[in-house]
C-alpha cells in the first residue's frame, strides 16, 4: 500500500513528465515562419515585377530574357512539377527554375540563395540538381547533339570556311578546369598543375560558338592530351562512327584534304586533328599557317569565355560531389547553345566576343576583361604520323597560295 508521501511523489513525477512533453511538442515546427512567407516576399515576387517594369533588371537576375525563361519553363515544367499536400503548398516549377538559373548565373551558396528565395537550403540544393537534370533532358537532343551525318558536319565546315576562312574544319577543341571541393579520401586525384582541385571539361565548338560535343568529369591532374586519349570522341574518330565527310579537294585546287578538328599544341597531330607548328625556328609560311589556325580556333576560347562569365558558377569553387558538378556543367552547356541558337542579345550583347576591325586586327571581346577558365596542362603528345605532317604541310602551302590566302595575313605574322 502506497503511503501519502509516495503518492505525492508519483503525482509530481507525472506533472513534470507532462510539462516536458508539452515543451517538446511546442519546439517541433514544420517550417520556419520566414520560409512560410515565400509567396509574399521571396525573390520570385521581385522577378515578376522585373518582367513588367525592367527587362534589363530581369536579364541581370537570370542572364536571359523573359521570353527565353518562359520557353524553358514550358519545356521543363512537366519534369519538375510537384503536387500540393494537405500540410503545405508545393514549390512551383517557376520558382524551381528561377532558383536554379540564379544559382548558375551567380554561383552563390545554397545558404545565400535560401534567404533570397525563402526556400530551405537543403531543399534548394535538391531542386537545383533536379532542375539541371530536367534542363539537360529537355534540351540535349536539340542543342547539344553531336552531328552524326555528313550533311550536318558539312554545314559546320561551310560556316568555318565562310566566317574564318579555314576550309574542311569540323570544330575547334579545347579543355578547361572546373574548380571543385575535393571529395573525401581522394588525396591528390583531383589536384591540378595550378595547385587547385578540379575536374576537366573538354569540348568541341562550331563556328557560331555553340558546343557540339562535351566530355566532363576527368580528374584535374590529367593533361589535355590525356583527356583526349581516353575520350569517347577519340574512340569514335578512330572507328569512323562520327561519319565525318570524306576527303575532298581544297577550294580552288586539286589538293585532296580530309575534314578535321583543330586544336592547340596540347593535342596530338592527326589527319583528322590539326594543330600549330611548334613555336620555334618557324619560316613565314608556317607562321601564316599558325595565324590562320589560331584565328579559327578563337571560337572555342570565346565559347568558354561566354560560358564562364554568363554562368558564374564556373568562376567559383563548386562545393559539390564531382558527379553533381558534371550535371551542372551539362545543363549550362545546353542553356548556352540554346541561347546562342536564339541569338539572344541579352546573353551575348554586341562587343562581348572577339571581333576584327576594318584592318582585320583583333578586337578583344568584353568577356576577356571579366576573366576566363583555367586551361588544361599540355602533357606529352606522341610523335605524329608522316601522313598527318604531310597534311599540315599541304594546308600550309594552301594558305599562302592565291586560292587560299587572305589579303591581310602577312601583316599578322
mmCIF file with all atom_site columns, C-alpha atoms in Angstrom, residues 141 145-153 156 212 240-245:
data_model
loop_
_atom_site.group_PDB
_atom_site.id
_atom_site.type_symbol
_atom_site.label_atom_id
_atom_site.label_alt_id
_atom_site.label_comp_id
_atom_site.label_asym_id
_atom_site.label_entity_id
_atom_site.label_seq_id
_atom_site.pdbx_PDB_ins_code
_atom_site.Cartn_x
_atom_site.Cartn_y
_atom_site.Cartn_z
_atom_site.occupancy
_atom_site.B_iso_or_equiv
_atom_site.pdbx_formal_charge
_atom_site.auth_seq_id
_atom_site.auth_comp_id
_atom_site.auth_asym_id
_atom_site.auth_atom_id
_atom_site.pdbx_PDB_model_num
ATOM 1  C CA . UNK A 1 141 ? 18.896 16.291 -78.215 1.00 0.00 ? 141 UNK A CA 1
ATOM 2  C CA . UNK A 1 145 ? 23.736 16.880 -80.101 1.00 0.00 ? 145 UNK A CA 1
ATOM 3  C CA . UNK A 1 146 ? 26.947 15.788 -81.808 1.00 0.00 ? 146 UNK A CA 1
ATOM 4  C CA . UNK A 1 147 ? 26.416 15.725 -85.596 1.00 0.00 ? 147 UNK A CA 1
ATOM 5  C CA . UNK A 1 148 ? 26.010 12.197 -86.905 1.00 0.00 ? 148 UNK A CA 1
ATOM 6  C CA . UNK A 1 149 ? 25.587 12.691 -90.663 1.00 0.00 ? 149 UNK A CA 1
ATOM 7  C CA . UNK A 1 150 ? 27.836 14.023 -93.403 1.00 0.00 ? 150 UNK A CA 1
ATOM 8  C CA . UNK A 1 151 ? 25.407 16.840 -94.176 1.00 0.00 ? 151 UNK A CA 1
ATOM 9  C CA . UNK A 1 152 ? 25.447 18.074 -90.562 1.00 0.00 ? 152 UNK A CA 1
ATOM 10 C CA . UNK A 1 153 ? 29.248 18.089 -90.473 1.00 0.00 ? 153 UNK A CA 1
ATOM 11 C CA . UNK A 1 156 ? 29.717 23.268 -89.798 1.00 0.00 ? 156 UNK A CA 1
ATOM 12 C CA . UNK A 1 212 ? 28.626 20.219 -80.409 1.00 0.00 ? 212 UNK A CA 1
ATOM 13 C CA . UNK A 1 240 ? 34.835 6.282  -88.035 1.00 0.00 ? 240 UNK A CA 1
ATOM 14 C CA . UNK A 1 241 ? 31.473 6.227  -86.266 1.00 0.00 ? 241 UNK A CA 1
ATOM 15 C CA . UNK A 1 242 ? 31.163 10.036 -86.340 1.00 0.00 ? 242 UNK A CA 1
ATOM 16 C CA . UNK A 1 243 ? 30.574 9.911  -90.099 1.00 0.00 ? 243 UNK A CA 1
ATOM 17 C CA . UNK A 1 244 ? 32.996 12.703 -90.936 1.00 0.00 ? 244 UNK A CA 1
ATOM 18 C CA . UNK A 1 245 ? 32.675 13.722 -94.619 1.00 0.00 ? 245 UNK A CA 1
#
